[in-house]
Amino acid sequence: MRGLTEANLKTLAGPRSYERGLGYLDAVSGVEVGDGWVTASVNGTERYEVELALDGPGGLSGECDCPYGLEGNFCKHLVALGLTVLAQRESLPQQRKAARGRTQNLEAWLSALPKAELLALLREQIGEDRQLRRRLELRAASARGDFAAVRARIRDLLDIGAYAQYGYVEYADARAFADQAGEAVSAICGLTGSARAGDAITLSREAMRLLGQAVESVDDSDGWLGQVGADLADAHLDACRAARSDPEELARWLVGHALGDLDGLTDIDPLDYEDVLGEEGMAVLRKLAVEAWRGNRRSWAEKHLMERLAKAGGDIDAVIAVHAADLSPNGHTHLVIARELDTARRPDEALRWAERGVGKARDARELSAVDTALVDYLCDRYAQGGRLPDAVALRRDNFGARRTLLAYQQLRAAARAADCWPAEREGALALLRADAGRRQEGWYGGSVLVDALLDDKDVDAAWRAVGEAGAHDRQWLTLADQARATRPADALGVYLRLAEPLTKQTGNAFYEKLVSLLLSIRDCHRLLGTPKDEFTAYVTALRTAQKRKRNLMRLMDEHGL
């Protein structure tokens, strides 16, 4: 019970669902307390069944069959049940004790029943519960070694027909179908446990194929069938270990599966079978993977399998060969190869691959198409190796191709390290001035020239630039903030202009921006030494015009405006 508190309910549900749950307290009915769980019905849009686990391994948790609850959320109906239980917390220990007593009494009664009565009771339940009947039929077929019957039942369990309307299983029925498919996996595991692992291998592979067909017609948004596929893969591996599968046959199947359409559903890793395959099987696996890759070097599946096997075998040259067979035009693959070589402690080769990835683009003056991560990697390597002029040259070319503030900042850092920033800066600003002269009106981000000058804290040059090329409001604000101490009159004009449109907006975000501007305006008046009543008159007029905006008035009060 320690986990069931109002605070925990609010944490699990979130403030919104918790508040909504308060309105459903009168909708809770049929509360049943067990030993560690509580169930009930809650009347909402429909009648929903809810269950709280009070002290499970993960603490307090719950399930509800409402749409929001089926997505795995702790919904308002669970909140309502939790609060209902809390209202009777004093009697809960006694109710749990009574539930334990009922369970013990039931077990004692069942244990004392004659075989005939037990069978009669079981037959009655089988007649009423279709799922129970299916599970027991499957166990019976497995126990008597009826492979054909087990196969037929597994096919039935993986058939969407009972849940599909118009040939498709909707989201609301996906969980039920997944539970049914899970019974097939349990049956296959049971075959392995009863020394029939060979049959389990055959049926698990067939089940993978059937599940792959079914998933195309199921809304598996919550991934239930994905979990069934993963469980099926585990069942196959366990069966292969128990049956001591033929290494060559298993290797051929694994390669075919990894390169087929079902791999994404079961996510089988051939390397997990290394202990089953042994040296002989692994050799066949590698041979088949190489043949498949050579036949289709650009296929993701073939490349991925080859890369996994090469890495597992510590063959870095094979890993590089896989990547080198399909080099991306933007140099990203060159970067991947360089990092692999770094890991293998082959830095000189790594550097050559990185330079090769950048080189063609530099020669063709198309550096803007190159992965910036590759440029960063190469510049870092140049800096580490004391090749500062090379780092500056690459940063210069990168800036010339991209003309962004980030590229400017990177060029500045490299040039300062090489003690040549003044000359590099002049060339970079010349390019940005040329761009600013060609700028089209309405460019939201504003001139990069202005951003660069502001980043350099070159206030006077930035004022000249905004006068010639214009600027975005965010740039004007940054410029005014930087210039306020030395050019308070200019900054004041900017603040007043930016404040005016904010007075026509509503919302706390706008109010906070306006108050920030008002504080800056006040500071400008102080620096200019203007009469105090000038700013006071401005604020008084603003308050009069905006008096209906209570949150704005409160913010102004808090800041002494």
mmCIF file of N, CA, C and O in Angstrom, residues 228-293:
data_model
loop_
_atom_site.group_PDB
_atom_site.id
_atom_site.type_symbol
_atom_site.label_atom_id
_atom_site.label_comp_id
_atom_site.label_asym_id
_atom_site.label_seq_id
_atom_site.Cartn_x
_atom_site.Cartn_y
_atom_site.Cartn_z
ATOM 1 N N VAL A 228 5.850 -10.136 -30.008
ATOM 2 C CA VAL A 228 5.620 -11.541 -30.340
ATOM 3 C C VAL A 228 6.726 -12.044 -31.261
ATOM 4 O O VAL A 228 7.244 -13.156 -31.102
ATOM 5 N N GLY A 229 7.119 -11.205 -32.238
ATOM 6 C CA GLY A 229 8.199 -11.583 -33.150
ATOM 7 C C GLY A 229 9.504 -11.803 -32.410
ATOM 8 O O GLY A 229 10.245 -12.755 -32.693
ATOM 9 N N ALA A 230 9.806 -10.920 -31.446
ATOM 10 C CA ALA A 230 11.031 -11.078 -30.655
ATOM 11 C C ALA A 230 10.976 -12.358 -29.819
ATOM 12 O O ALA A 230 11.980 -13.079 -29.706
ATOM 13 N N ASP A 231 9.819 -12.656 -29.241
ATOM 14 C CA ASP A 231 9.667 -13.889 -28.458
ATOM 15 C C ASP A 231 9.817 -15.121 -29.351
ATOM 16 O O ASP A 231 10.390 -16.142 -28.935
ATOM 17 N N LEU A 232 9.307 -15.019 -30.562
ATOM 18 C CA LEU A 232 9.415 -16.117 -31.517
ATOM 19 C C LEU A 232 10.874 -16.366 -31.892
ATOM 20 O O LEU A 232 11.315 -17.516 -32.038
ATOM 21 N N ALA A 233 11.636 -15.278 -32.047
ATOM 22 C CA ALA A 233 13.072 -15.409 -32.341
ATOM 23 C C ALA A 233 13.788 -16.113 -31.184
ATOM 24 O O ALA A 233 14.650 -16.984 -31.404
ATOM 25 N N ASP A 234 13.446 -15.750 -29.956
ATOM 26 C CA ASP A 234 14.050 -16.419 -28.787
ATOM 27 C C ASP A 234 13.690 -17.899 -28.756
ATOM 28 O O ASP A 234 14.535 -18.750 -28.424
ATOM 29 N N ALA A 235 12.443 -18.198 -29.097
ATOM 30 C CA ALA A 235 12.012 -19.597 -29.105
ATOM 31 C C ALA A 235 12.790 -20.392 -30.150
ATOM 32 O O ALA A 235 13.162 -21.557 -29.905
ATOM 33 N N HIS A 236 13.045 -19.786 -31.301
ATOM 34 C CA HIS A 236 13.807 -20.457 -32.354
ATOM 35 C C HIS A 236 15.233 -20.728 -31.894
ATOM 36 O O HIS A 236 15.780 -21.832 -32.101
ATOM 37 N N LEU A 237 15.864 -19.742 -31.275
ATOM 38 C CA LEU A 237 17.237 -19.917 -30.804
ATOM 39 C C LEU A 237 17.314 -21.016 -29.748
ATOM 40 O O LEU A 237 18.208 -21.878 -29.790
ATOM 41 N N ASP A 238 16.382 -21.010 -28.814
ATOM 42 C CA ASP A 238 16.374 -22.049 -27.776
ATOM 43 C C ASP A 238 16.204 -23.430 -28.393
ATOM 44 O O ASP A 238 16.852 -24.403 -27.972
ATOM 45 N N ALA A 239 15.333 -23.518 -29.404
ATOM 46 C CA ALA A 239 15.104 -24.812 -30.047
ATOM 47 C C ALA A 239 16.356 -25.280 -30.798
ATOM 48 O O ALA A 239 16.701 -26.474 -30.767
ATOM 49 N N CYS A 240 17.033 -24.348 -31.463
ATOM 50 C CA CYS A 240 18.261 -24.713 -32.183
ATOM 51 C C CYS A 240 19.332 -25.209 -31.225
ATOM 52 O O CYS A 240 20.073 -26.158 -31.530
ATOM 53 N N ARG A 241 19.434 -24.603 -30.080
ATOM 54 C CA ARG A 241 20.417 -25.046 -29.086
ATOM 55 C C ARG A 241 20.067 -26.441 -28.556
ATOM 56 O O ARG A 241 20.938 -27.301 -28.382
ATOM 57 N N ALA A 242 18.786 -26.637 -28.307
ATOM 58 C CA ALA A 242 18.369 -27.928 -27.754
ATOM 59 C C ALA A 242 18.492 -29.049 -28.783
ATOM 60 O O ALA A 242 18.826 -30.187 -28.438
ATOM 61 N N ALA A 243 18.243 -28.740 -30.054
ATOM 62 C CA ALA A 243 18.255 -29.770 -31.094
ATOM 63 C C ALA A 243 19.633 -30.010 -31.674
ATOM 64 O O ALA A 243 19.829 -30.961 -32.435
ATOM 65 N N ARG A 244 20.585 -29.119 -31.335
ATOM 66 C CA ARG A 244 21.931 -29.220 -31.921
ATOM 67 C C ARG A 244 21.824 -29.253 -33.446
ATOM 68 O O ARG A 244 22.224 -30.211 -34.111
ATOM 69 N N SER A 245 21.285 -28.177 -33.984
ATOM 70 C CA SER A 245 20.979 -28.090 -35.411
ATOM 71 C C SER A 245 22.195 -28.306 -36.285
ATOM 72 O O SER A 245 23.344 -28.054 -35.876
ATOM 73 N N ASP A 246 21.940 -28.754 -37.514
ATOM 74 C CA ASP A 246 22.995 -28.908 -38.500
ATOM 75 C C ASP A 246 23.596 -27.534 -38.799
ATOM 76 O O ASP A 246 22.874 -26.630 -39.229
ATOM 77 N N PRO A 247 24.896 -27.328 -38.583
ATOM 78 C CA PRO A 247 25.499 -25.993 -38.720
ATOM 79 C C PRO A 247 25.313 -25.367 -40.108
ATOM 80 O O PRO A 247 24.990 -24.192 -40.223
ATOM 81 N N GLU A 248 25.524 -26.167 -41.153
ATOM 82 C CA GLU A 248 25.437 -25.610 -42.507
ATOM 83 C C GLU A 248 24.007 -25.215 -42.849
ATOM 84 O O GLU A 248 23.753 -24.138 -43.396
ATOM 85 N N GLU A 249 23.050 -26.087 -42.520
ATOM 86 C CA GLU A 249 21.648 -25.758 -42.803
ATOM 87 C C GLU A 249 21.215 -24.517 -42.041
ATOM 88 O O GLU A 249 20.536 -23.635 -42.582
ATOM 89 N N LEU A 250 21.614 -24.432 -40.766
ATOM 90 C CA LEU A 250 21.245 -23.274 -39.946
ATOM 91 C C LEU A 250 21.872 -21.995 -40.498
ATOM 92 O O LEU A 250 21.222 -20.947 -40.553
ATOM 93 N N ALA A 251 23.136 -22.070 -40.925
ATOM 94 C CA ALA A 251 23.810 -20.893 -41.480
ATOM 95 C C ALA A 251 23.075 -20.398 -42.720
ATOM 96 O O ALA A 251 22.875 -19.188 -42.899
ATOM 97 N N ARG A 252 22.672 -21.331 -43.589
ATOM 98 C CA ARG A 252 21.949 -20.933 -44.807
ATOM 99 C C ARG A 252 20.610 -20.285 -44.454
ATOM 100 O O ARG A 252 20.213 -19.290 -45.056
ATOM 101 N N TRP A 253 19.937 -20.868 -43.459
ATOM 102 C CA TRP A 253 18.651 -20.274 -43.068
ATOM 103 C C TRP A 253 18.848 -18.880 -42.478
ATOM 104 O O TRP A 253 18.089 -17.958 -42.791
ATOM 105 N N LEU A 254 19.848 -18.708 -41.633
ATOM 106 C CA LEU A 254 20.083 -17.413 -40.993
ATOM 107 C C LEU A 254 20.398 -16.332 -42.013
ATOM 108 O O LEU A 254 19.898 -15.201 -41.912
ATOM 109 N N VAL A 255 21.222 -16.652 -43.006
ATOM 110 C CA VAL A 255 21.540 -15.656 -44.032
ATOM 111 C C VAL A 255 20.290 -15.311 -44.832
ATOM 112 O O VAL A 255 19.996 -14.131 -45.088
ATOM 113 N N GLY A 256 19.533 -16.335 -45.219
ATOM 114 C CA GLY A 256 18.301 -16.070 -45.954
ATOM 115 C C GLY A 256 17.320 -15.237 -45.156
ATOM 116 O O GLY A 256 16.666 -14.327 -45.689
ATOM 117 N N HIS A 257 17.225 -15.515 -43.848
ATOM 118 C CA HIS A 257 16.312 -14.753 -42.997
ATOM 119 C C HIS A 257 16.793 -13.308 -42.837
ATOM 120 O O HIS A 257 16.003 -12.366 -42.928
ATOM 121 N N ALA A 258 18.090 -13.129 -42.599
ATOM 122 C CA ALA A 258 18.635 -11.783 -42.397
ATOM 123 C C ALA A 258 18.462 -10.915 -43.625
ATOM 124 O O ALA A 258 18.317 -9.688 -43.515
ATOM 125 N N LEU A 259 18.464 -11.525 -44.802
ATOM 126 C CA LEU A 259 18.332 -10.766 -46.045
ATOM 127 C C LEU A 259 16.901 -10.740 -46.559
ATOM 128 O O LEU A 259 16.628 -10.158 -47.611
ATOM 129 N N GLY A 260 15.995 -11.349 -45.817
ATOM 130 C CA GLY A 260 14.603 -11.403 -46.239
ATOM 131 C C GLY A 260 13.765 -10.294 -45.635
ATOM 132 O O GLY A 260 14.270 -9.375 -44.983
ATOM 133 N N ASP A 261 12.458 -10.409 -45.808
ATOM 134 C CA ASP A 261 11.537 -9.354 -45.375
ATOM 135 C C ASP A 261 11.149 -9.461 -43.909
ATOM 136 O O ASP A 261 10.562 -8.535 -43.353
ATOM 137 N N LEU A 262 11.438 -10.591 -43.259
ATOM 138 C CA LEU A 262 10.967 -10.805 -41.890
ATOM 139 C C LEU A 262 11.955 -10.360 -40.834
ATOM 140 O O LEU A 262 11.633 -10.355 -39.646
ATOM 141 N N ASP A 263 13.165 -9.989 -41.251
ATOM 142 C CA ASP A 263 14.199 -9.686 -40.256
ATOM 143 C C ASP A 263 13.799 -8.528 -39.345
ATOM 144 O O ASP A 263 14.096 -8.526 -38.161
ATOM 145 N N GLY A 264 13.122 -7.534 -39.895
ATOM 146 C CA GLY A 264 12.716 -6.391 -39.081
ATOM 147 C C GLY A 264 11.697 -6.752 -38.029
ATOM 148 O O GLY A 264 11.596 -6.091 -36.990
ATOM 149 N N LEU A 265 10.930 -7.825 -38.263
ATOM 150 C CA LEU A 265 9.909 -8.235 -37.304
ATOM 151 C C LEU A 265 10.502 -9.042 -36.163
ATOM 152 O O LEU A 265 10.150 -8.859 -34.998
ATOM 153 N N THR A 266 11.436 -9.939 -36.482
ATOM 154 C CA THR A 266 12.003 -10.810 -35.446
ATOM 155 C C THR A 266 13.348 -10.316 -34.931
ATOM 156 O O THR A 266 13.767 -10.677 -33.834
ATOM 157 N N ASP A 267 14.036 -9.494 -35.735
ATOM 158 C CA ASP A 267 15.316 -8.895 -35.334
ATOM 159 C C ASP A 267 16.315 -9.954 -34.872
ATOM 160 O O ASP A 267 16.981 -9.812 -33.847
ATOM 161 N N ILE A 268 16.429 -11.018 -35.664
ATOM 162 C CA ILE A 268 17.368 -12.094 -35.331
ATOM 163 C C ILE A 268 18.784 -11.661 -35.694
ATOM 164 O O ILE A 268 19.035 -11.194 -36.801
ATOM 165 N N ASP A 269 19.691 -11.825 -34.756
ATOM 166 C CA ASP A 269 21.102 -11.533 -34.985
ATOM 167 C C ASP A 269 21.828 -12.862 -35.181
ATOM 168 O O ASP A 269 21.922 -13.667 -34.247
ATOM 169 N N PRO A 270 22.368 -13.130 -36.385
ATOM 170 C CA PRO A 270 23.056 -14.404 -36.624
ATOM 171 C C PRO A 270 24.182 -14.672 -35.633
ATOM 172 O O PRO A 270 24.486 -15.840 -35.334
ATOM 173 N N LEU A 271 24.783 -13.609 -35.097
ATOM 174 C CA LEU A 271 25.890 -13.811 -34.158
ATOM 175 C C LEU A 271 25.433 -14.426 -32.842
ATOM 176 O O LEU A 271 26.241 -14.999 -32.115
ATOM 177 N N ASP A 272 24.129 -14.309 -32.544
ATOM 178 C CA ASP A 272 23.611 -14.958 -31.334
ATOM 179 C C ASP A 272 23.684 -16.479 -31.441
ATOM 180 O O ASP A 272 23.594 -17.183 -30.421
ATOM 181 N N TYR A 273 23.832 -16.980 -32.668
ATOM 182 C CA TYR A 273 23.840 -18.428 -32.898
ATOM 183 C C TYR A 273 25.258 -18.991 -32.979
ATOM 184 O O TYR A 273 25.443 -20.144 -33.373
ATOM 185 N N GLU A 274 26.247 -18.182 -32.616
ATOM 186 C CA GLU A 274 27.631 -18.608 -32.786
ATOM 187 C C GLU A 274 27.927 -19.902 -32.040
ATOM 188 O O GLU A 274 28.644 -20.781 -32.546
ATOM 189 N N ASP A 275 27.380 -20.056 -30.845
ATOM 190 C CA ASP A 275 27.646 -21.276 -30.086
ATOM 191 C C ASP A 275 26.995 -22.491 -30.721
ATOM 192 O O ASP A 275 27.473 -23.626 -30.569
ATOM 193 N N VAL A 276 25.900 -22.287 -31.441
ATOM 194 C CA VAL A 276 25.224 -23.393 -32.120
ATOM 195 C C VAL A 276 25.930 -23.725 -33.431
ATOM 196 O O VAL A 276 26.104 -24.892 -33.786
ATOM 197 N N LEU A 277 26.366 -22.697 -34.136
ATOM 198 C CA LEU A 277 26.991 -22.890 -35.444
ATOM 199 C C LEU A 277 28.382 -23.508 -35.335
ATOM 200 O O LEU A 277 28.781 -24.323 -36.174
ATOM 201 N N GLY A 278 29.122 -23.091 -34.315
ATOM 202 C CA GLY A 278 30.491 -23.566 -34.208
ATOM 203 C C GLY A 278 31.356 -23.007 -35.333
ATOM 204 O O GLY A 278 30.902 -22.192 -36.151
ATOM 205 N N GLU A 279 32.595 -23.459 -35.404
ATOM 206 C CA GLU A 279 33.507 -22.940 -36.429
ATOM 207 C C GLU A 279 33.018 -23.271 -37.829
ATOM 208 O O GLU A 279 33.101 -22.439 -38.745
ATOM 209 N N GLU A 280 32.514 -24.468 -38.009
ATOM 210 C CA GLU A 280 32.043 -24.895 -39.332
ATOM 211 C C GLU A 280 30.888 -24.026 -39.814
ATOM 212 O O GLU A 280 30.883 -23.520 -40.939
ATOM 213 N N GLY A 281 29.904 -23.847 -38.953
ATOM 214 C CA GLY A 281 28.743 -23.056 -39.339
ATOM 215 C C GLY A 281 29.074 -21.588 -39.547
ATOM 216 O O GLY A 281 28.557 -20.948 -40.464
ATOM 217 N N MET A 282 29.940 -21.025 -38.708
ATOM 218 C CA MET A 282 30.327 -19.627 -38.863
ATOM 219 C C MET A 282 31.081 -19.416 -40.169
ATOM 220 O O MET A 282 30.932 -18.378 -40.829
ATOM 221 N N ALA A 283 31.888 -20.377 -40.565
ATOM 222 C CA ALA A 283 32.602 -20.268 -41.837
ATOM 223 C C ALA A 283 31.615 -20.227 -42.998
ATOM 224 O O ALA A 283 31.764 -19.439 -43.938
ATOM 225 N N VAL A 284 30.600 -21.087 -42.944
ATOM 226 C CA VAL A 284 29.573 -21.089 -43.988
ATOM 227 C C VAL A 284 28.806 -19.769 -43.972
ATOM 228 O O VAL A 284 28.515 -19.191 -45.027
ATOM 229 N N LEU A 285 28.493 -19.297 -42.782
ATOM 230 C CA LEU A 285 27.763 -18.041 -42.642
ATOM 231 C C LEU A 285 28.528 -16.884 -43.292
ATOM 232 O O LEU A 285 27.965 -16.095 -44.048
ATOM 233 N N ARG A 286 29.818 -16.793 -42.999
ATOM 234 C CA ARG A 286 30.633 -15.722 -43.571
ATOM 235 C C ARG A 286 30.720 -15.856 -45.101
ATOM 236 O O ARG A 286 30.644 -14.864 -45.826
ATOM 237 N N LYS A 287 30.909 -17.075 -45.578
ATOM 238 C CA LYS A 287 31.017 -17.306 -47.024
ATOM 239 C C LYS A 287 29.736 -16.868 -47.731
ATOM 240 O O LYS A 287 29.772 -16.171 -48.762
ATOM 241 N N LEU A 288 28.591 -17.256 -47.200
ATOM 242 C CA LEU A 288 27.312 -16.890 -47.814
ATOM 243 C C LEU A 288 27.069 -15.387 -47.749
ATOM 244 O O LEU A 288 26.533 -14.790 -48.685
ATOM 245 N N ALA A 289 27.458 -14.772 -46.620
ATOM 246 C CA ALA A 289 27.282 -13.324 -46.484
ATOM 247 C C ALA A 289 28.123 -12.576 -47.501
ATOM 248 O O ALA A 289 27.667 -11.599 -48.110
ATOM 249 N N VAL A 290 29.365 -13.015 -47.703
ATOM 250 C CA VAL A 290 30.248 -12.378 -48.683
ATOM 251 C C VAL A 290 29.672 -12.520 -50.084
ATOM 252 O O VAL A 290 29.645 -11.563 -50.869
ATOM 253 N N GLU A 291 29.190 -13.709 -50.415
ATOM 254 C CA GLU A 291 28.615 -13.930 -51.747
ATOM 255 C C GLU A 291 27.399 -13.032 -51.970
ATOM 256 O O GLU A 291 27.236 -12.448 -53.053
ATOM 257 N N ALA A 292 26.547 -12.923 -50.957
ATOM 258 C CA ALA A 292 25.348 -12.077 -51.080
ATOM 259 C C ALA A 292 25.732 -10.615 -51.241
ATOM 260 O O ALA A 292 25.150 -9.889 -52.060
ATOM 261 N N TRP A 293 26.728 -10.183 -50.484
ATOM 262 C CA TRP A 293 27.147 -8.778 -50.550
ATOM 263 C C TRP A 293 27.789 -8.461 -51.894
ATOM 264 O O TRP A 293 27.523 -7.411 -52.497
#
